[in-house]
């Protein structure tokens, strides 16, 4: 089975992976967790924005990921899937076809509203694609996008957290920089 969690930043995608790992371990499945090696937070952990951590092996590309998966692993967890190359779509489906469970999480769009990397293809080939939403920091509605704060690059890949991005609904994203904000609980960011 292939399952994909996708959505904007602060939508609790990593938290969803955390729950999936707990369930798989409770079922006594052999689980391996991987994350794209992006240099944020802890090197060998998937860390939620509210500080929960899950041990994970950082990998810089799909080839390294494939080499790191043990032959007897039943559940493969992949965080920040949007940064991997298109080969991950093929590999994830091959693992699922072989009876493994592959659960990936990643951003659906970049800060400009463009589909992000391989995520549309990964979601399209998954048995389950779950779109998660954060809370807009400006008005409290459901967020639509990871709004890039004062950025000078047009590159799709600019690694950052709350220092560079905030969750925004469509209306507030179109307004530009904000003057006011609603207080969004830390666990929802």
Coordinates of C-alpha atoms in Angstrom, one line a residue:
X1 CA 0.0 0.0 0.0
X2 CA 1.1 3.5 -0.8
X3 CA -0.3 6.3 1.4
X4 CA 0.5 10.0 1.0
X5 CA -0.1 12.9 3.4
X6 CA 0.3 16.3 1.7
X7 CA -0.6 19.9 2.3
X8 CA 0.9 23.2 3.3
X9 CA 3.5 23.7 6.0
X10 CA 2.2 23.5 9.6
X11 CA -0.6 21.1 8.5
X12 CA 0.7 18.3 10.8
X13 CA 2.1 16.0 8.1
X14 CA 5.0 14.9 10.2
X15 CA 2.6 14.4 13.1
X16 CA 0.6 12.1 10.9
X17 CA 3.8 10.1 10.1
X18 CA 4.4 9.9 13.9
X19 CA 1.0 8.3 14.4
X20 CA 1.6 5.9 11.5
X21 CA 4.8 4.7 13.1
X22 CA 3.2 4.2 16.5
X23 CA 0.4 2.1 14.8
X24 CA 2.9 0.0 12.8
X25 CA 5.1 -0.6 15.9
X26 CA 2.0 -1.6 17.9
X27 CA 1.3 -4.1 15.1
X28 CA 4.9 -5.4 15.5
X29 CA 5.9 -4.4 12.0
X30 CA 9.5 -3.6 11.1
X31 CA 9.5 0.1 10.4
X32 CA 12.2 2.3 8.8
X33 CA 11.9 6.1 8.8
X34 CA 13.7 8.3 6.3
X35 CA 13.7 12.1 5.7
X36 CA 15.2 14.2 3.0
X37 CA 18.5 15.5 4.3
X38 CA 17.6 19.2 4.4
X39 CA 19.7 20.3 7.4
X40 CA 16.8 21.6 9.5
X41 CA 16.2 20.7 13.1
X42 CA 17.9 17.5 14.2
X43 CA 20.0 15.5 11.7
X44 CA 18.7 12.0 12.4
X45 CA 15.1 12.8 13.3
X46 CA 11.8 13.7 11.8
X47 CA 10.8 16.6 14.1
X48 CA 7.3 18.1 14.2
X49 CA 7.0 21.9 14.4
X50 CA 5.8 21.4 18.0
X51 CA 9.0 19.5 18.9
X52 CA 8.0 15.8 18.8
X53 CA 10.9 13.7 17.4
X54 CA 11.0 10.4 15.6
X55 CA 14.3 8.7 14.7
X56 CA 14.9 8.8 11.0
X57 CA 17.8 8.3 8.6
X58 CA 18.6 11.4 6.5
X59 CA 19.0 10.6 2.8
X60 CA 20.0 13.0 0.1
X61 CA 18.4 11.2 -2.9
X62 CA 16.4 8.2 -4.0
X63 CA 19.4 6.0 -4.7
X64 CA 20.6 6.4 -1.2
X65 CA 17.1 5.7 0.2
X66 CA 16.8 2.5 -1.8
X67 CA 20.2 1.3 -0.6
X68 CA 19.2 2.0 3.0
X69 CA 16.0 0.1 3.1
X70 CA 16.5 -3.3 4.7
X71 CA 15.1 -6.4 2.8
X72 CA 12.8 -7.3 5.7
X73 CA 11.4 -3.8 6.3
X74 CA 7.6 -3.9 6.2
X75 CA 6.7 -0.2 6.6
X76 CA 8.8 2.6 4.9
X77 CA 8.2 6.1 6.1
X78 CA 9.4 9.1 4.0
X79 CA 9.2 12.7 5.2
X80 CA 9.7 15.7 2.9
X81 CA 9.0 13.6 -0.2
X82 CA 8.6 16.7 -2.4
X83 CA 12.4 17.1 -2.5
X84 CA 13.1 13.7 -4.0
X85 CA 13.4 13.0 -7.7
X86 CA 10.7 11.4 -9.9
X87 CA 12.4 8.0 -9.4
X88 CA 10.9 7.9 -5.9
X89 CA 7.4 7.6 -7.4
X90 CA 8.4 4.4 -9.3
X91 CA 10.3 2.9 -6.3
X92 CA 7.5 3.6 -3.9
X93 CA 5.0 1.9 -6.2
X94 CA 7.4 -1.1 -6.6
X95 CA 7.7 -1.4 -2.9
X96 CA 3.9 -1.2 -2.5
X97 CA 3.4 -3.8 -5.3
X98 CA 5.8 -6.1 -3.4
X99 CA 3.5 -6.0 -0.3
X100 CA 5.3 -3.3 1.7
X101 CA 3.5 -0.3 3.2
X102 CA 5.0 3.0 2.0
X103 CA 3.8 6.2 3.8
X104 CA 5.1 9.5 2.5
X105 CA 4.5 13.1 3.5
X106 CA 5.3 16.3 1.6
X107 CA 4.2 19.8 0.5
X108 CA 1.5 20.0 -2.1
X109 CA 2.5 23.4 -3.5
X110 CA 5.4 25.8 -3.3
X111 CA 5.0 29.3 -2.0
X112 CA 3.9 30.5 -5.5
X113 CA 1.0 28.0 -5.6
X114 CA 2.8 25.7 -8.1
X115 CA 2.6 21.9 -7.6
X116 CA 5.7 20.8 -5.7
X117 CA 8.0 18.3 -7.3
X118 CA 6.9 14.7 -7.4
X119 CA 4.0 15.1 -5.0
X120 CA 1.1 15.2 -7.6
X121 CA 2.4 12.0 -9.2
X122 CA 3.0 10.3 -5.8
X123 CA -0.5 11.2 -4.6
X124 CA -2.1 10.1 -7.9
X125 CA -0.5 6.6 -7.7
X126 CA -1.3 6.2 -3.9
X127 CA -4.2 4.1 -2.6
X128 CA -4.8 6.9 -0.1
X129 CA -3.8 10.6 -0.6
X130 CA -4.8 12.6 2.4
X131 CA -4.7 16.4 2.0
X132 CA -4.1 18.1 5.4
X133 CA -4.7 21.7 6.1
X134 CA -3.1 24.1 8.6
X135 CA -4.8 27.2 10.1
X136 CA -4.3 30.6 8.4
X137 CA -2.1 32.7 10.6
X138 CA -4.0 35.9 9.5
X139 CA -7.6 35.0 9.8
X140 CA -8.0 31.6 11.3
X141 CA -9.6 29.9 8.3
X142 CA -8.2 26.7 6.7
X143 CA -4.8 27.4 5.1
X144 CA -4.2 26.8 1.4
X145 CA -0.5 27.6 0.9
X146 CA 2.8 27.9 2.6
X147 CA 3.2 31.7 2.2
X148 CA 6.9 32.8 1.8
X149 CA 7.8 35.7 3.9
X150 CA 10.2 38.3 2.5
X151 CA 12.1 36.0 0.1
X152 CA 14.4 37.1 -2.7
X153 CA 14.6 33.8 -4.6
X154 CA 12.2 32.3 -7.1
X155 CA 13.6 28.8 -6.6
X156 CA 11.0 26.2 -5.7
X157 CA 13.3 24.6 -3.0
X158 CA 14.1 27.1 -0.2
X159 CA 14.4 25.2 3.1
X160 CA 12.9 26.9 6.1
X161 CA 10.4 26.8 8.9
X162 CA 8.4 29.5 10.6
X163 CA 11.3 31.8 10.0
X164 CA 10.5 31.9 6.3
X165 CA 7.0 30.5 5.9
X166 CA 3.5 30.8 7.4
X167 CA 0.3 29.0 6.6
X168 CA -2.2 31.2 4.7
X169 CA -5.7 30.8 3.2
X170 CA -6.1 31.8 -0.4
X171 CA -7.6 35.2 0.4
X172 CA -4.9 36.2 2.9
X173 CA -2.1 34.9 0.7
X174 CA -3.2 37.2 -2.1
X175 CA -3.1 40.2 0.3
X176 CA 0.7 40.1 0.8
X177 CA 2.6 40.8 4.0
X178 CA 0.3 40.9 7.0
X179 CA -0.3 43.6 9.6
X180 CA -2.3 41.5 12.1
X181 CA -2.5 37.9 13.0
X182 CA -4.8 35.6 15.0
X183 CA -3.1 33.6 17.7
X184 CA -2.8 30.1 16.4
X185 CA -2.0 27.5 19.0
X186 CA 1.6 26.3 18.7
X187 CA 0.6 22.7 18.0
X188 CA -1.3 23.8 15.0
X189 CA 1.6 25.7 13.4

